[in-house]
CSV table of C-alpha atoms and ligand atoms in Angstrom, one decimal:
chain,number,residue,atom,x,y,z
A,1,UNK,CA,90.0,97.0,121.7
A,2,UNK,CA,89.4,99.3,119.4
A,3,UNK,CA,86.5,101.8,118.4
A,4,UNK,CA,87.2,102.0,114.8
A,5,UNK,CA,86.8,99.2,112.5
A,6,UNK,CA,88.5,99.2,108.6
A,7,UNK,CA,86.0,97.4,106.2
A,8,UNK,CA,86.5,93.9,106.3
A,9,UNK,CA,88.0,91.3,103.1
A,10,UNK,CA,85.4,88.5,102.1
A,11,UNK,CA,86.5,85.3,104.5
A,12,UNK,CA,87.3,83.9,101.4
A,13,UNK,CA,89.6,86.1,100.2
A,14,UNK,CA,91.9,85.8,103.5
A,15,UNK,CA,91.6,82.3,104.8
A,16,UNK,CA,90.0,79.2,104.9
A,17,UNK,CA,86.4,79.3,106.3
A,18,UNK,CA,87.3,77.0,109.7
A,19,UNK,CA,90.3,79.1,110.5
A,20,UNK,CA,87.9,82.4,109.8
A,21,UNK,CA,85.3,81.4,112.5
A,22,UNK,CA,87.6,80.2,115.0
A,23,UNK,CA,90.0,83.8,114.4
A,24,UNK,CA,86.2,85.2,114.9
A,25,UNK,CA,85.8,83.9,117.5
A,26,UNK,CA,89.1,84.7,119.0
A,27,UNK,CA,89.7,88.2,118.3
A,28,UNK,CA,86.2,88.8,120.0
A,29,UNK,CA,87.9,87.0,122.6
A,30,UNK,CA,90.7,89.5,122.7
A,31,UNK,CA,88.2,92.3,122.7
A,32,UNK,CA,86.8,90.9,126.1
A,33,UNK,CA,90.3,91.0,127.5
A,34,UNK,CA,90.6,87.5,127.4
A,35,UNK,CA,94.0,85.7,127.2
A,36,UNK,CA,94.7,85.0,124.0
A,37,UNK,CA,97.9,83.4,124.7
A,38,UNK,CA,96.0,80.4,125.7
A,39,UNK,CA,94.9,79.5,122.0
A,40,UNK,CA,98.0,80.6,119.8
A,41,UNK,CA,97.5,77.7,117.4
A,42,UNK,CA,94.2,78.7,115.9
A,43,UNK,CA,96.7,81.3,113.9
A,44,UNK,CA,99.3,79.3,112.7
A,45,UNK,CA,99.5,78.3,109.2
A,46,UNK,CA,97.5,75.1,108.5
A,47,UNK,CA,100.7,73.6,106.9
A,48,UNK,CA,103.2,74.9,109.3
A,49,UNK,CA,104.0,75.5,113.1
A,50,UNK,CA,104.6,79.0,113.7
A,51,UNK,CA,103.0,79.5,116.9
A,52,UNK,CA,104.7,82.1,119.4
A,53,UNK,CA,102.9,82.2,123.1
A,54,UNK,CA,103.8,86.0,123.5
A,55,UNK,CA,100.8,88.0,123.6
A,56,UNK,CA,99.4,89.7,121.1
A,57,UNK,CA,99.9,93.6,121.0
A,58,UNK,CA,96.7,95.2,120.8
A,59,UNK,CA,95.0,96.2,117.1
A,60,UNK,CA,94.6,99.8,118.6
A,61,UNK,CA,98.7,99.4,119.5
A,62,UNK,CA,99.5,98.4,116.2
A,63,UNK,CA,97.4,100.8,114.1
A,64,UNK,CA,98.6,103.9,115.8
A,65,UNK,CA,102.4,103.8,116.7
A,66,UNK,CA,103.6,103.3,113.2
A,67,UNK,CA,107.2,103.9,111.4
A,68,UNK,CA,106.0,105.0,108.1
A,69,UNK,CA,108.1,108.0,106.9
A,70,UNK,CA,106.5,109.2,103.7
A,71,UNK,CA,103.7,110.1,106.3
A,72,UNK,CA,105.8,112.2,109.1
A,73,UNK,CA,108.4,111.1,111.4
A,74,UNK,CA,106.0,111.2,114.7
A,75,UNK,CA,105.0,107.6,115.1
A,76,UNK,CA,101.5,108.9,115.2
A,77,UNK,CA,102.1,111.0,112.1
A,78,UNK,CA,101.3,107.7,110.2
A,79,UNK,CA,97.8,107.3,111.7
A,80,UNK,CA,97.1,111.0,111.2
A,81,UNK,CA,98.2,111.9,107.7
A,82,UNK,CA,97.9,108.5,105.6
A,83,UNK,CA,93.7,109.2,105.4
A,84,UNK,CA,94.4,110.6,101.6
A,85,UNK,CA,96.4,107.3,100.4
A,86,UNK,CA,94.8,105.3,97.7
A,87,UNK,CA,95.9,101.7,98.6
A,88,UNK,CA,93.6,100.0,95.6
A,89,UNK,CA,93.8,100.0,92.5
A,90,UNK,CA,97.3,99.0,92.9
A,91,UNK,CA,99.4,97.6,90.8
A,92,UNK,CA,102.8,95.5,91.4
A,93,UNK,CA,105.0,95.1,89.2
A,94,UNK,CA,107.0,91.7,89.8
A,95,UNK,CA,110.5,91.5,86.7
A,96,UNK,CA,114.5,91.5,86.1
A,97,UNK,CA,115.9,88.3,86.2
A,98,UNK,CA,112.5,86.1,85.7
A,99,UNK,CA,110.7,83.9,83.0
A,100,UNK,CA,107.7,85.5,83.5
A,101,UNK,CA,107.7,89.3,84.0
A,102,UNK,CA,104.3,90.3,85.5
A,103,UNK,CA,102.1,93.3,87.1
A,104,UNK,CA,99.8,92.0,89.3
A,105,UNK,CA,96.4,93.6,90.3
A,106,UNK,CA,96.4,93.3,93.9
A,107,UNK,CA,93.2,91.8,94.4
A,108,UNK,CA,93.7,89.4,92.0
A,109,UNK,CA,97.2,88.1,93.6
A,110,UNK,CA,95.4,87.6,96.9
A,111,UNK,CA,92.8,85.9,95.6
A,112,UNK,CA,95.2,83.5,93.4
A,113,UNK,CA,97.2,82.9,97.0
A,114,UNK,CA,95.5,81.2,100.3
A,115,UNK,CA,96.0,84.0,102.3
A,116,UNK,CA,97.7,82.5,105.8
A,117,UNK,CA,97.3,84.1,109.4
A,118,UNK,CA,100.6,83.7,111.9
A,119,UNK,CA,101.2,85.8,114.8
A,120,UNK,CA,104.6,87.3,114.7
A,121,UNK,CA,107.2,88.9,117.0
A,122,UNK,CA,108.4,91.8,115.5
A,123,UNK,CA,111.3,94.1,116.5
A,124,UNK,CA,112.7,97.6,116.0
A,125,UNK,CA,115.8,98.7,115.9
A,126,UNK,CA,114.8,101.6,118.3
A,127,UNK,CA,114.3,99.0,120.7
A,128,UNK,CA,110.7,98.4,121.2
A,129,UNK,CA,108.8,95.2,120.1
A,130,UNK,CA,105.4,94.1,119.2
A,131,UNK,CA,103.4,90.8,118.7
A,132,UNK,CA,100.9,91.0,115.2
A,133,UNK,CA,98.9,88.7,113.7
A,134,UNK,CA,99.8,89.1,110.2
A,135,UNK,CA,97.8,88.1,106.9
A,136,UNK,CA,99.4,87.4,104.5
A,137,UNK,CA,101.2,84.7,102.3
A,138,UNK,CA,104.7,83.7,101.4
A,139,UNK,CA,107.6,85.6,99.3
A,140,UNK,CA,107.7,82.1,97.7
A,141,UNK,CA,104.0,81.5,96.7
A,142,UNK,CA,104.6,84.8,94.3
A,143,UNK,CA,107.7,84.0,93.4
A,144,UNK,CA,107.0,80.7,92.1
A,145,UNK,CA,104.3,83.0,89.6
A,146,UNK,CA,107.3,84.6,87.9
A,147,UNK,CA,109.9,82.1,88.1
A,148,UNK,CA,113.5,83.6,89.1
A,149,UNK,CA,116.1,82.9,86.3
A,150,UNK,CA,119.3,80.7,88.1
A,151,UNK,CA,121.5,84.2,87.7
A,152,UNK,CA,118.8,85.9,90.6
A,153,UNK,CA,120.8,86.0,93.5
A,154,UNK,CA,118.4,88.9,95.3
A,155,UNK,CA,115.2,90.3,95.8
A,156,UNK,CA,114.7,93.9,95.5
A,157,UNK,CA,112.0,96.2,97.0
A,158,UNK,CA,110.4,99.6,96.2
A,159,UNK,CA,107.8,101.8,98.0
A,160,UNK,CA,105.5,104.0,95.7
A,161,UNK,CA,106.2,107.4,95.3
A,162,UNK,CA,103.2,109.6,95.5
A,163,UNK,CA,104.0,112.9,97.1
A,164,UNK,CA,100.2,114.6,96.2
A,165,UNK,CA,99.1,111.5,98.9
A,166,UNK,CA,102.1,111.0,101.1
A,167,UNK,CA,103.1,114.4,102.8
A,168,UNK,CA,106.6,113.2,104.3
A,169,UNK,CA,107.2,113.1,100.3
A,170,UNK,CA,106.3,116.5,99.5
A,171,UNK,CA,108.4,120.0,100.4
A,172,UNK,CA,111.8,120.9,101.9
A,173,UNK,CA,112.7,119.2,104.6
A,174,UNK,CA,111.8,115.4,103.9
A,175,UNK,CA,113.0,112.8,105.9
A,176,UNK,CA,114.9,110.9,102.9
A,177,UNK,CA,115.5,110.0,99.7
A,178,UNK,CA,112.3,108.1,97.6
A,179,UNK,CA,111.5,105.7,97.0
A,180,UNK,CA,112.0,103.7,100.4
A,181,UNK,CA,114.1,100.5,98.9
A,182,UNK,CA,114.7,97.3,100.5
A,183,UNK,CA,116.6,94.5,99.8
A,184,UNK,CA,116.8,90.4,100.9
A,185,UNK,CA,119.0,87.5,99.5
A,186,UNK,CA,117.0,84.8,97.1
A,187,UNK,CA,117.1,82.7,99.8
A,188,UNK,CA,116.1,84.7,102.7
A,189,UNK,CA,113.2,85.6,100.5
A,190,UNK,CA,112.2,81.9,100.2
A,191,UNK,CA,112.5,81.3,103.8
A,192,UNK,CA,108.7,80.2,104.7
A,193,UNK,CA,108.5,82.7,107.5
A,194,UNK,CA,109.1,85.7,104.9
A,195,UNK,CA,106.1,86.7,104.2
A,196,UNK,CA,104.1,89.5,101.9
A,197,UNK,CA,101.3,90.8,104.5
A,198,UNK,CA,98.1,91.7,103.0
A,199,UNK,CA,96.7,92.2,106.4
A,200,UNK,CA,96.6,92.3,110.4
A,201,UNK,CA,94.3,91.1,112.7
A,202,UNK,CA,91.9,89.5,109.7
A,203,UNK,CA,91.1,92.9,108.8
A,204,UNK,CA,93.0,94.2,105.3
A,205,UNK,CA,96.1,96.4,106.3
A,206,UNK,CA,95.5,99.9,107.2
A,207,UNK,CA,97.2,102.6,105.5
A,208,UNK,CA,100.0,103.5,108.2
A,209,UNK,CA,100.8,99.8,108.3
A,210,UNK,CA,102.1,99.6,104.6
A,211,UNK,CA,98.9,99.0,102.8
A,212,UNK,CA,98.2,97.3,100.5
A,213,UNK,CA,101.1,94.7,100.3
A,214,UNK,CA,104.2,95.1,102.7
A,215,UNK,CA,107.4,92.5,103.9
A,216,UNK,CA,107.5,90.7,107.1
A,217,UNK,CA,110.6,89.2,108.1
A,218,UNK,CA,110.1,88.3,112.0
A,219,UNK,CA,113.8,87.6,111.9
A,220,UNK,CA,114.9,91.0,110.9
A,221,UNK,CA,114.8,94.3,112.4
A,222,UNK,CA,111.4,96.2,111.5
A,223,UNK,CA,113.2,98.6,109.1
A,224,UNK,CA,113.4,95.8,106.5
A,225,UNK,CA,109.2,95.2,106.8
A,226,UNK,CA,109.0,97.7,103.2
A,227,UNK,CA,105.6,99.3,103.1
A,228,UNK,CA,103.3,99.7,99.9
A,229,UNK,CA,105.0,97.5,97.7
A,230,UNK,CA,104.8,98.6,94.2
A,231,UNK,CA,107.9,96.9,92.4
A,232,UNK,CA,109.6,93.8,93.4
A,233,UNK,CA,112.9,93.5,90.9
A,234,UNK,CA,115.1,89.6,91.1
A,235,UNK,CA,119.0,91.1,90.9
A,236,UNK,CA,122.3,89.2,90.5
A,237,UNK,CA,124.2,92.4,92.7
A,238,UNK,CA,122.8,93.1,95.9
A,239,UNK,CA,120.4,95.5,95.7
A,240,UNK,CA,120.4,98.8,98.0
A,241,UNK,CA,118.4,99.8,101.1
A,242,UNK,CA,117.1,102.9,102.3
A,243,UNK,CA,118.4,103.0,105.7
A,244,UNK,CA,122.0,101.5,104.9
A,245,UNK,CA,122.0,104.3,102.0
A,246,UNK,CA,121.2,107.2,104.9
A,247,UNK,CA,123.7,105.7,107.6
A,248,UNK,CA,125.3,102.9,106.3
A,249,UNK,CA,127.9,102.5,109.9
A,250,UNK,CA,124.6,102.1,111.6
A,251,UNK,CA,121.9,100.0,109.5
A,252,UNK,CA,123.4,97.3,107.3
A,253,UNK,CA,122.0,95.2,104.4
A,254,UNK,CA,121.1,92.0,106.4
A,255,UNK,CA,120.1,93.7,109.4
A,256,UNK,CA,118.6,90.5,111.5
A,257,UNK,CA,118.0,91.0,115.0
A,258,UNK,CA,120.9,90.4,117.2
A,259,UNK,CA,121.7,91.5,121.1
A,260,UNK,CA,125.2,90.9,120.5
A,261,UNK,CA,125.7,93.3,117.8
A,262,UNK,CA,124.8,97.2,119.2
A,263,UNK,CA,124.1,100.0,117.2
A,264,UNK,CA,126.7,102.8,117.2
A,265,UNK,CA,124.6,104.7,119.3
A,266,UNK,CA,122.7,102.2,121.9
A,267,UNK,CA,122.1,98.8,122.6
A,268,UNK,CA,120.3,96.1,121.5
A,269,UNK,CA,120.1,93.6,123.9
A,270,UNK,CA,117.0,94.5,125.4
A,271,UNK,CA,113.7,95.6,123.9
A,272,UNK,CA,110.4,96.8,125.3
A,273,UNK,CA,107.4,95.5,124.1
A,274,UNK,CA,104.7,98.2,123.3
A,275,UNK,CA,101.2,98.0,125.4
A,276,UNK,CA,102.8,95.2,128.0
A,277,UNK,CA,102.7,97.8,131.7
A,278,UNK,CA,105.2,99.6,132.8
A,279,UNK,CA,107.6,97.6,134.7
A,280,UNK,CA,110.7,99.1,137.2
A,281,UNK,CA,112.1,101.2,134.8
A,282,UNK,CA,109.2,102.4,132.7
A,283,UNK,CA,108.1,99.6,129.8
A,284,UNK,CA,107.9,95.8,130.0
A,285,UNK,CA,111.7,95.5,129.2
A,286,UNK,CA,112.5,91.7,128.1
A,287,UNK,CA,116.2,90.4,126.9
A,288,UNK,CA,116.5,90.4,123.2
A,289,UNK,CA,117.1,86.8,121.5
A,290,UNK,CA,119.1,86.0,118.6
A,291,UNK,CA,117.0,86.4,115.0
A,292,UNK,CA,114.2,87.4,117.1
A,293,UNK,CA,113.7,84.0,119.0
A,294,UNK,CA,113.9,82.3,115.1
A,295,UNK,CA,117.3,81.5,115.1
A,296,UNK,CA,116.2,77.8,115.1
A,297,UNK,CA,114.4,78.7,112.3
A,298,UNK,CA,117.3,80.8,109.9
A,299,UNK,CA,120.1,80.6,111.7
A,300,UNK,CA,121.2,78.1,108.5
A,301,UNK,CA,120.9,80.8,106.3
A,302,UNK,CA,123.9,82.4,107.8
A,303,UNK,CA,126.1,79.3,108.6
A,304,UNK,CA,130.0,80.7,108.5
A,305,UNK,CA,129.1,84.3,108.3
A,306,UNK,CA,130.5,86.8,110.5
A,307,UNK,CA,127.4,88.3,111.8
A,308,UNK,CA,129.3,91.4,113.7
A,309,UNK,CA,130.7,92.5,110.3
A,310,UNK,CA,127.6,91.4,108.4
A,311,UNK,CA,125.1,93.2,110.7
B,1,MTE,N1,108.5,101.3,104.7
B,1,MTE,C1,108.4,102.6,104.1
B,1,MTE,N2,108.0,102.6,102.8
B,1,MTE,N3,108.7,103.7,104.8
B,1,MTE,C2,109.1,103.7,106.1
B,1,MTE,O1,109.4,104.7,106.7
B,1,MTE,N4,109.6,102.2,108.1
B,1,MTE,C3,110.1,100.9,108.4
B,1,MTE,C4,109.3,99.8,107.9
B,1,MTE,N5,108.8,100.0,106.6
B,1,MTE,C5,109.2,102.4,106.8
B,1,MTE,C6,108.8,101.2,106.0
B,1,MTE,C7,110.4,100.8,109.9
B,1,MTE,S1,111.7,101.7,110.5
B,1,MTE,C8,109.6,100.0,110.7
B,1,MTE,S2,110.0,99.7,112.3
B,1,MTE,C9,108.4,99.3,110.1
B,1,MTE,O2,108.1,99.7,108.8
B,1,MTE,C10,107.2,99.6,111.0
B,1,MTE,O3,106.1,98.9,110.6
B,1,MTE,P1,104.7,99.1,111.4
B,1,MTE,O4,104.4,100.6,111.5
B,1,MTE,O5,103.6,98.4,110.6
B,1,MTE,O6,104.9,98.5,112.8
C-alpha cells in the first residue's frame, strides 16, 4: 500500500479493542491486494449501518492527491509542503449560542468520545471521487458537550491561520482569503453521518488531510469537508463559506452532491473515482447519484426545498 507509515493512536484511543483487531487484520488484508469489498461491515459503526460496498481508495491515494489550499494549489502541494504544520497541541474552541462555551484540548476530546470507523464515499466538485475509511465521531457527540441554546439555527467552521507553517498563507499571490470558513444548518450537523474525523485508515489524520480534526459530510461536495478545525461558532444567521464567498454563482452554501444540478462551468453527473483503472475514456468514470448515494439517508433534511436554487 504504502511505504510510509504516520505514528499510530493507542487502540484505545480510536475504537473499541474487537473492531481494532479485526480493522488489523483487514487493512493488512488490503495491503496483500485482497478484496476488501468483501468484509465492509467490520467498519461500520457498532450502533449503526453505514456500510458502502465500493472499494476502498488506497491510503497512498488518499494521502497524496489532497485539496488543501493553505498548502499550494497542486493537489500534491499538500503532501509536499504541510511537513512544518504542528497539528498537536491544538486547541478548539467550541461557543456563540451555547450553555457551555468550551476549548477543547484535542486529545482530550477524542478520548472523552468512542472514536467510530465508517468507510465513506466522498465527492468533489471537480468531479473525481474517493472511498475513505474515516475515524472519527459525530458533530452531535461534541455538540451535546456544549449544549446549543434553542436560538442556534447553524454551525459555523474556521480553519487556523498560521502562515509561518502554511505557505499557501504567506506572500502575494495566495489562493484566498483566511481563514478557510465553512458552514452547515443545526440539523445537517446532527445528522449521524456528519462526522468530525480524527483520522483515516486507523492511523491519526495526516497533515494534508486536515489534521488534527476536520468535517465529513459524505452527502456534500468535498469543499465543505473544512480542514484543521480550530473554532466551531452555533449562529442564529447563516454563517459564510469560503468557496461561496470566492464564486458565489458557482459553489453555494448547501452544496450537497447532485447530477442534476451542473456547475456553471461543467457537469456533474458523472465522477471518476481516483485509483480505480483507466476505463474507455481515461478514469473509471461512474454516474453520479443524488446526495452521494445517501439520499435515503438526508434527503428529509431538504423536504420542499428547491434544490436547483438552493445548490
Ligand atoms: N479545508 C481547508 N482549510 N482548505 C482547503 O483548501 N479544501 C476542501 C476541503 N477542505 C480545503 C479544505 C476541498 S475543495 C476538498 S475536495 C477537501 O477538503 C479535500 O479533502 P482531502 O484532501 O482530505 O480529500
Amino acid at each position: 500500500m504504502t511505504a510510509y507509515r504516520p505514528p499510530r493512536l493507542p487502540s484505545s484511543e480510536i475504537t473499541p479493542k474487537n473492531l481494532y483487531l479485526t480493522r488489523r487484520s483487514l487493512i493488512g488484508a488490503a495491503a496483500g491486494g485482497l478484496a476488501i469489498a468483501s468484509a465492509p461491515s467490520v467498519f461500520a459503526a457498532p450502533e449503526t449501518d453505514y456500510k458502502v460496498s465500493d472499494k476502498p481508495t488506497t491510503y497512498e491515494d488518499i494521502t497524496t492527491y489532497n485539496n488543501f489550499y493553505e498548502f499550494g494549489t497542486g493537489k500534491d502541494d499538500p503532501a509536499r509542503n504541510s511537513g512544518d504544520f504542528k497539528a498537536r497541541p491544538w486547541r478548539l474552541e467550541v461557543g456563540g449560542l451555547v450553555n457551555k462555551p468550551t476549548v477543547f484540548g484535542i486529545d482530550d476530546l477524542i478520548s472523552s468520545i468512542p472514536q467510530e470507523e465508517r468507510i465513506y464515499r466522498m465527492r468533489c466538485v471537480e468531479a473525481w471521487s474517493m472511498v475513505i475509511p474515516w475515524v472519527g465521531f459525530p458533530i452531535s457527540a461534541l455538540l451535546d458537550k456544549v449544549e446549543p441554546l434553542g436560538s442556534a439555527k447553524y454551525v459555523a467552521f474556521e480553519t487556523v491561520v498560521r502562515p509561518e507553517e502554511m505557505p499557501g498563507q504567506r506572500g502575494l499571490f495566495q489562493s484566498m482569503p483566511w481563514p478557510y470558513v465553512e458552514g452547515l444548518r443545526l440539523d445537517e450537523a446532527r445528522h449521524p453521518l456528519a462526522i468530525l474525523a480524527t483520522g483515516i485508515y486507523g492511523e491519526t489524520l495526516l497533515n494534508q488531510n486536515g489534521a488534527p480534526i476536520r468535517l465529513v459530510v459524505p452527502w456534500k461536495y468535498g469543499f465543505k469537508g473544512i480542514k484543521s478545525i480550530v473554532k466551531i461558532t452555533l449562529t442564529e444567521e447563516q454563517p459564510p463559506s469560503s468557496w461561496n464567498l470566492l464564486a458565489p454563482n458557482e459553489y453555494g452554501f448547501y452544496a450537497n452532491v447532485n447530477p442534476d444540478v451542473d456547475h456553471p462551468r461543467w457537469s456533474q453527473a458523472t465522477e471518476r473515482r481516483i485509483g480505480e483503472a483507466n476505463g474507455l475514456f481515461g478514469g473509471a468514470r461512474m454516474n453520479t447519484l443524488p446526495f452521494n448515494g445517501y439520499a435515503e439517508e438526508v434527503a428529509g433534511l431538504y423536504a420542499g426545498m428547491d434544490l436547483a436554487k438552493f445548490y
